[in-house]
PDB file of C-alpha atoms in Angstrom:
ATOM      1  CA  UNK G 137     -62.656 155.265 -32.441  1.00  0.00           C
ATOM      2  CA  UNK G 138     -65.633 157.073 -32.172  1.00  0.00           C
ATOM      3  CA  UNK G 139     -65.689 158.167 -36.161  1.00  0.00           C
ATOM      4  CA  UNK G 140     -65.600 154.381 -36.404  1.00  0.00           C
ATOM      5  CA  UNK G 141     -68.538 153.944 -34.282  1.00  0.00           C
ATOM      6  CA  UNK G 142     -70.308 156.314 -36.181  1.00  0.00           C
ATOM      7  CA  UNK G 143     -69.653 154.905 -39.853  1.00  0.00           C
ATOM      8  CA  UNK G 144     -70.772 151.546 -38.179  1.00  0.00           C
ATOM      9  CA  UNK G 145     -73.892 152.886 -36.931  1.00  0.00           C
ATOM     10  CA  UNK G 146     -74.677 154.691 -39.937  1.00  0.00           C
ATOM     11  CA  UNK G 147     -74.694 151.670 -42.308  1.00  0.00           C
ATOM     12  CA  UNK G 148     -76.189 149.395 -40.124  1.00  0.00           C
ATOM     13  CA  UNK G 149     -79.407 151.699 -39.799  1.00  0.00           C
ATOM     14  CA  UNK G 150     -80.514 152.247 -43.269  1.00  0.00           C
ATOM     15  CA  UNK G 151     -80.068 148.296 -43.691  1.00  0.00           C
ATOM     16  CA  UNK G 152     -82.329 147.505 -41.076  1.00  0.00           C
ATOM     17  CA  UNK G 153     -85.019 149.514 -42.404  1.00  0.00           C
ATOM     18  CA  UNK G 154     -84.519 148.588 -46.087  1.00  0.00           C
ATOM     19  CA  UNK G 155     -85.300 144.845 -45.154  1.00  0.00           C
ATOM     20  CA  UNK G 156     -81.621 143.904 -45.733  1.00  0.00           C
ATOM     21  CA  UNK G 157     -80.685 143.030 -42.128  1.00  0.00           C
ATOM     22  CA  UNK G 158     -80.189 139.328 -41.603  1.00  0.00           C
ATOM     23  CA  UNK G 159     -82.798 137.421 -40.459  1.00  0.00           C
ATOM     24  CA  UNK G 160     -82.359 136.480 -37.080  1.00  0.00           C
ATOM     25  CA  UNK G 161     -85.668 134.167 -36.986  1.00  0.00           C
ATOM     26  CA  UNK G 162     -84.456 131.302 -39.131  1.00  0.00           C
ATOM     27  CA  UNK G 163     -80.648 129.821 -38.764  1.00  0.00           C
ATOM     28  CA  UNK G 164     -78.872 128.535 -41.651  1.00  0.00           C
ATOM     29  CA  UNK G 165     -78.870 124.748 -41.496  1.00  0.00           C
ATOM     30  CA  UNK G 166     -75.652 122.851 -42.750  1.00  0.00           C
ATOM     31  CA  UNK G 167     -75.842 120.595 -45.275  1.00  0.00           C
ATOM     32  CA  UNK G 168     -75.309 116.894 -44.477  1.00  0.00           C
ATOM     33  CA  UNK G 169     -74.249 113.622 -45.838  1.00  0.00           C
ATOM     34  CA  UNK G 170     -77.976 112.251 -45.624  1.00  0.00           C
ATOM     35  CA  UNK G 171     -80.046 114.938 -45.188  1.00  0.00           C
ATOM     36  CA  UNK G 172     -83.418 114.764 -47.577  1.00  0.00           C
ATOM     37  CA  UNK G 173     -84.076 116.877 -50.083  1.00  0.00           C
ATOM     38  CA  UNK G 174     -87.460 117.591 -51.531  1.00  0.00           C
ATOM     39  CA  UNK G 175     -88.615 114.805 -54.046  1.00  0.00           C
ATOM     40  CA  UNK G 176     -88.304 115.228 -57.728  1.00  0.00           C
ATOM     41  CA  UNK G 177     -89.916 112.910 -60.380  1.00  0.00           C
ATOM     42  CA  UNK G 178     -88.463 111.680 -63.203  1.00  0.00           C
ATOM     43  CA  UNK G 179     -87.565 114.484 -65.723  1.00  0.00           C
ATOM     44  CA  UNK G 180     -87.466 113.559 -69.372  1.00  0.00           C
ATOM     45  CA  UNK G 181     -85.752 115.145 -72.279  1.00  0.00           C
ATOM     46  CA  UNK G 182     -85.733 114.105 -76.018  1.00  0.00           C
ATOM     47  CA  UNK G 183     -83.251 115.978 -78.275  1.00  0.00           C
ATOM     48  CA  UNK G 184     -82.527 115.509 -82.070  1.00  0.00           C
ATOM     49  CA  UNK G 185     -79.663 116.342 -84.430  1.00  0.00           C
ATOM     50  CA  UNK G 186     -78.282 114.609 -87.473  1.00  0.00           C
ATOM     51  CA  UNK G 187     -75.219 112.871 -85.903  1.00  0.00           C
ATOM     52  CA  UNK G 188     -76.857 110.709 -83.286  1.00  0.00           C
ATOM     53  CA  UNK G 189     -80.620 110.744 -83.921  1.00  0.00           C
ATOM     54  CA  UNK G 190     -83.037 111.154 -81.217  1.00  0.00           C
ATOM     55  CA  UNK G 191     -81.343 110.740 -78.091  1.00  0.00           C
ATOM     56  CA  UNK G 192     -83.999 109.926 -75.071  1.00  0.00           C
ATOM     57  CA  UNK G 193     -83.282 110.455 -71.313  1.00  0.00           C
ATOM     58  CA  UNK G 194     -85.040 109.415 -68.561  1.00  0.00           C
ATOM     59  CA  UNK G 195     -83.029 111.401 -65.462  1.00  0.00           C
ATOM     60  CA  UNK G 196     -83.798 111.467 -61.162  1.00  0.00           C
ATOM     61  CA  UNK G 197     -82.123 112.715 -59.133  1.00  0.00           C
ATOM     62  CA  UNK G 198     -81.126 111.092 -55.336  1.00  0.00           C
ATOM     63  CA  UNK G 199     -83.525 112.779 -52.734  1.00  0.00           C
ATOM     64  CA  UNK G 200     -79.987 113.145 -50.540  1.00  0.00           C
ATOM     65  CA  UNK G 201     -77.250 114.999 -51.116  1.00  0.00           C
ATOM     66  CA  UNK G 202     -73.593 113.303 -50.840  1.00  0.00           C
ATOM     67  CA  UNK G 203     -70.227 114.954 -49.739  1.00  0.00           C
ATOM     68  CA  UNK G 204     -67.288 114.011 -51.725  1.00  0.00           C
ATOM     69  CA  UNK G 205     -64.002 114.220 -50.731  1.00  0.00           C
ATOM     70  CA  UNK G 206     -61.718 117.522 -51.386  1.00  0.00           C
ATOM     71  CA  UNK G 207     -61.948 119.797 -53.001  1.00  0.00           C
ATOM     72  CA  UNK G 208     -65.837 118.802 -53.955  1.00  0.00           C
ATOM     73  CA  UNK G 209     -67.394 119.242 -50.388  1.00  0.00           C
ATOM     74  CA  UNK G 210     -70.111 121.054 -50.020  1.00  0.00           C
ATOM     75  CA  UNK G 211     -72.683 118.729 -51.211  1.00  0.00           C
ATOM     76  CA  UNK G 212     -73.509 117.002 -54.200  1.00  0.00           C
ATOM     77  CA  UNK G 213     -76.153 115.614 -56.262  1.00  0.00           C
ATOM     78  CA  UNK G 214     -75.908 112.190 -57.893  1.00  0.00           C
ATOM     79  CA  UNK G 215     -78.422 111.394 -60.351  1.00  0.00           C
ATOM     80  CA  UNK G 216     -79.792 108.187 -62.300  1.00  0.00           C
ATOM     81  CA  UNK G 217     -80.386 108.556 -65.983  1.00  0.00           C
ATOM     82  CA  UNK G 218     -81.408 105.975 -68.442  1.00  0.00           C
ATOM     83  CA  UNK G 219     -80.604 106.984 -72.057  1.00  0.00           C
ATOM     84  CA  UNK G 220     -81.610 105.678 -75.540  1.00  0.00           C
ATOM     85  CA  UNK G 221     -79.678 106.177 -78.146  1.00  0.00           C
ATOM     86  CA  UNK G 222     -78.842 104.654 -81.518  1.00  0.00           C
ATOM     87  CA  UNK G 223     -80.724 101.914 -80.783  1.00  0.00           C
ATOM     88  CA  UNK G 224     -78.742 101.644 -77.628  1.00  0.00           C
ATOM     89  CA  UNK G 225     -80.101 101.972 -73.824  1.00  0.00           C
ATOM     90  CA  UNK G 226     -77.234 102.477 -71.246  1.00  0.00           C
ATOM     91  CA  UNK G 227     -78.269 103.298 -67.583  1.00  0.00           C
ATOM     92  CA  UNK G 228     -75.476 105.529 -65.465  1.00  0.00           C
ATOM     93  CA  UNK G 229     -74.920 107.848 -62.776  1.00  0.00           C
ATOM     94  CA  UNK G 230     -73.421 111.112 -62.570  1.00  0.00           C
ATOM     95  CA  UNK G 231     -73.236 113.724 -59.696  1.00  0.00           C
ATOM     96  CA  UNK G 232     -73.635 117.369 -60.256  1.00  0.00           C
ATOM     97  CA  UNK G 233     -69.510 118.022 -58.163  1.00  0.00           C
ATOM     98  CA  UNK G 234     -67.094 115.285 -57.587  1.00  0.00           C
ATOM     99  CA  UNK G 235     -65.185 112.579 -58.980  1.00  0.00           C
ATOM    100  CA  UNK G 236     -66.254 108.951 -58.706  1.00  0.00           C
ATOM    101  CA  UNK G 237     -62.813 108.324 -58.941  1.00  0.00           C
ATOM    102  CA  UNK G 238     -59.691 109.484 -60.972  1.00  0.00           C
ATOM    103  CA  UNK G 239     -59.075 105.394 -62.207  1.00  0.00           C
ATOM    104  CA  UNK G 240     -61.600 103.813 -62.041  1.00  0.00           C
ATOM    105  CA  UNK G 241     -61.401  99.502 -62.127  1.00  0.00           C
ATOM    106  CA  UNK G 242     -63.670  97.002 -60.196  1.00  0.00           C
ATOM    107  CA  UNK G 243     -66.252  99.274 -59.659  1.00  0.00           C
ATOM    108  CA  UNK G 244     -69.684  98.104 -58.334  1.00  0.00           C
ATOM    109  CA  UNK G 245     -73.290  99.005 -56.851  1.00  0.00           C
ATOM    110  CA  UNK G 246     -75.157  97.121 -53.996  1.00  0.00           C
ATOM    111  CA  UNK G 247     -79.131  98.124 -54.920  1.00  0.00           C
ATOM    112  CA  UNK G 248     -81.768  97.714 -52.705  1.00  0.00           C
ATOM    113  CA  UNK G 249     -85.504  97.720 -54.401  1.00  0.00           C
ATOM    114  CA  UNK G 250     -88.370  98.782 -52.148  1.00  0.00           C
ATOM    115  CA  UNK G 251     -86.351  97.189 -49.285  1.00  0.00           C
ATOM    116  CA  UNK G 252     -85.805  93.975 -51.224  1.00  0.00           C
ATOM    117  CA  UNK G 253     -82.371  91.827 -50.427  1.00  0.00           C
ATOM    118  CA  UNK G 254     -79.734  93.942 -52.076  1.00  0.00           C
ATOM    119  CA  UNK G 255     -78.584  93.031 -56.130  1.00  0.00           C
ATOM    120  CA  UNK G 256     -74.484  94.241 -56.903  1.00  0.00           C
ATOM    121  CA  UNK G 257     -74.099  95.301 -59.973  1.00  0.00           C
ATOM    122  CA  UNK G 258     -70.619  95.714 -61.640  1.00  0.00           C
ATOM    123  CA  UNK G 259     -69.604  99.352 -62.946  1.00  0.00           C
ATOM    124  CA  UNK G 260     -67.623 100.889 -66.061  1.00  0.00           C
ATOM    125  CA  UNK G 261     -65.982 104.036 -66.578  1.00  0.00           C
ATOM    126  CA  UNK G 262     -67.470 106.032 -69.006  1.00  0.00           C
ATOM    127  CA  UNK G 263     -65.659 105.981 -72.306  1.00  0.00           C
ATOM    128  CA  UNK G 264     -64.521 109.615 -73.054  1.00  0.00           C
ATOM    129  CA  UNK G 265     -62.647 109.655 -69.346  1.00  0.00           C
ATOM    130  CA  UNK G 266     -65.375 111.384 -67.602  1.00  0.00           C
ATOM    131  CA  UNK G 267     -64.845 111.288 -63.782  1.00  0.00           C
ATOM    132  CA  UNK G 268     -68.236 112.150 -62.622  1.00  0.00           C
ATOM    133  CA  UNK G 269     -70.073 109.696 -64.497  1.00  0.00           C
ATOM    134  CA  UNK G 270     -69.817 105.689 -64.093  1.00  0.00           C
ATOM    135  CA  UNK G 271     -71.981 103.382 -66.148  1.00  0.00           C
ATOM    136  CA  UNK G 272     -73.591 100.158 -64.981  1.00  0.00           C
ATOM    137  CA  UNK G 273     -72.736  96.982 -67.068  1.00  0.00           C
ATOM    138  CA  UNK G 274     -76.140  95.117 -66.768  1.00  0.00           C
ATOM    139  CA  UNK G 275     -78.798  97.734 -68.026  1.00  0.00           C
ATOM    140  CA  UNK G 276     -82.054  95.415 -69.007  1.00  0.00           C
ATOM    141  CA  UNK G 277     -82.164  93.939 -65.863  1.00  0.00           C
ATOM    142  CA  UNK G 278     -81.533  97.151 -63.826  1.00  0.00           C
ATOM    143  CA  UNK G 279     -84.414  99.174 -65.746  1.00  0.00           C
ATOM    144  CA  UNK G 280     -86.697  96.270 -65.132  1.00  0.00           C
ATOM    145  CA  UNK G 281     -86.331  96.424 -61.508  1.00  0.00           C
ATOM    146  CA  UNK G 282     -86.357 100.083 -61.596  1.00  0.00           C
ATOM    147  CA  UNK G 283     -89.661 100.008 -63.518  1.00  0.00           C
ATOM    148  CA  UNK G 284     -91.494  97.628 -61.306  1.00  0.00           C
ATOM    149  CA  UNK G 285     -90.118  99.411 -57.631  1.00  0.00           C
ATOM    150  CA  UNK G 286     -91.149 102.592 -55.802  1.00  0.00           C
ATOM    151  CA  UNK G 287     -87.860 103.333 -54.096  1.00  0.00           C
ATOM    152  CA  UNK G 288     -84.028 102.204 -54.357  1.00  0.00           C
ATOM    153  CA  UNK G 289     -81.233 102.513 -51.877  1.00  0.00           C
ATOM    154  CA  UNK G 290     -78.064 102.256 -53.720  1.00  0.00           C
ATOM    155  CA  UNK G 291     -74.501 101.836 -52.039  1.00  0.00           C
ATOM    156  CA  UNK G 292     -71.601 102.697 -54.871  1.00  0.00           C
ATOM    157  CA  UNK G 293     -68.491 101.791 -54.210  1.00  0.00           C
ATOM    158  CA  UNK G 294     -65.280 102.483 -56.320  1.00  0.00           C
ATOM    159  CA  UNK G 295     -61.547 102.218 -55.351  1.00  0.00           C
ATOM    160  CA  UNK G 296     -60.924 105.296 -52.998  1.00  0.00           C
ATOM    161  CA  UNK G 297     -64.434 106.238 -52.654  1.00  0.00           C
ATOM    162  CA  UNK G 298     -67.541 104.604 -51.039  1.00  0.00           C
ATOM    163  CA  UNK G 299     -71.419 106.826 -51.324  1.00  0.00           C
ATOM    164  CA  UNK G 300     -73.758 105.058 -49.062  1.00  0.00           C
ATOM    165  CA  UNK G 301     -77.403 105.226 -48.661  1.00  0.00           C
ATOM    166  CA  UNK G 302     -78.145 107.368 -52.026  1.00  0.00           C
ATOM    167  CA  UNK G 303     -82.014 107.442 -52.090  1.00  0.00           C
ATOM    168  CA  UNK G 304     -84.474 107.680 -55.205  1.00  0.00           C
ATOM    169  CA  UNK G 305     -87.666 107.576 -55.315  1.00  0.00           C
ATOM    170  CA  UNK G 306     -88.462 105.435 -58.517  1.00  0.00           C
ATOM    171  CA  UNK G 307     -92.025 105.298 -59.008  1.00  0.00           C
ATOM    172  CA  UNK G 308     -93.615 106.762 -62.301  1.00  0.00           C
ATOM    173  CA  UNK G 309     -91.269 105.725 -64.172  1.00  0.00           C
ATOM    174  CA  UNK G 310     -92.320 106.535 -67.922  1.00  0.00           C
ATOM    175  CA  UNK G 311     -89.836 104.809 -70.652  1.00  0.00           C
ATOM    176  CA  UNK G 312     -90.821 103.056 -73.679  1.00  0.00           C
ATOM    177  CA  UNK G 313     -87.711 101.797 -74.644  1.00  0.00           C
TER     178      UNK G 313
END
């Protein structure tokens, strides 16, 4: 007992002074359903190779993190991208963990622009199977609103799964196409 006291007392000592002791003044916070994040514009990439052309993204991400069921808890990210390519501009989401759903059918979105009356659009899958992104099927209209509004609250519901209340802040949008 007391050579365990000791070998206690020794490590804890030289971890105090070195700075490595915990710190005591600010808790850890959990991470909620709805709790904000800091903002982030839009971030844009561009990339080129000889198979697809020039394939342009638009991409924000929700300023709230989500919790998806098990085993994804913990807290995701679901972001909004708008991509151009082939002559082609598709707007979907996709979350950073999680699963929309594993089969996915009758899909859809209630959006709310700048506090607006809400607009439902319908959702896809996305082609090659991918889980963790879902498509919407009216992308004109969607990028026009998005263009024109400062801030959308989006509800997304799928069978087996309903995200409420994921919040971006829209404005500064910068696409040409």
């Amino acid at each position: 007992m007391l050579l365990s006291l000791r070998l206690v007392c020794l490590l804890t000592i030289p971890i105090a002074f070195c700075g490595l002791a915990p710190n005591r003044s600010a808790p850890l916070q959990p991470t909620t359903a709805n709790q904000p994040r800091q903002v982030v514009a839009w971030q844009y990439e561009s990339k080129s190779d000889q198979i697809s052309g020039t394939v342009d993204k638009a991409i924000l991400a929700a300023t709230n993190v989500v919790q998806f069921p098990y085993p994804y808890a913990g807290g995701s990210t679901v972001s909004l991208i708008l991509r151009h390519r082939n002559g082609h501009t598709n707007a979907y989401l996709t979350t950073s963990k999680g699963l929309f759903t594993s089969s996915f059918q009758g899909g859809r979105a209630q959006l709310r622009f700048d506090g607006a009356r809400a607009v439902t659009y319908t959702l896809t899958a996305a082609e090659n199977g991918s889980g963790s992104t879902i498509f919407f099927d009216a992308d004109q209209p969607l990028i026009r609103q998005i263009r024109s509004a400062k801030s959308l609250t989006m509800r997304v519901q799928c069978p087996g799964l309903s995200l409420d209340e994921l919040r971006f802040t829209t404005a500064g949008l910068r696409w040409k196409h």
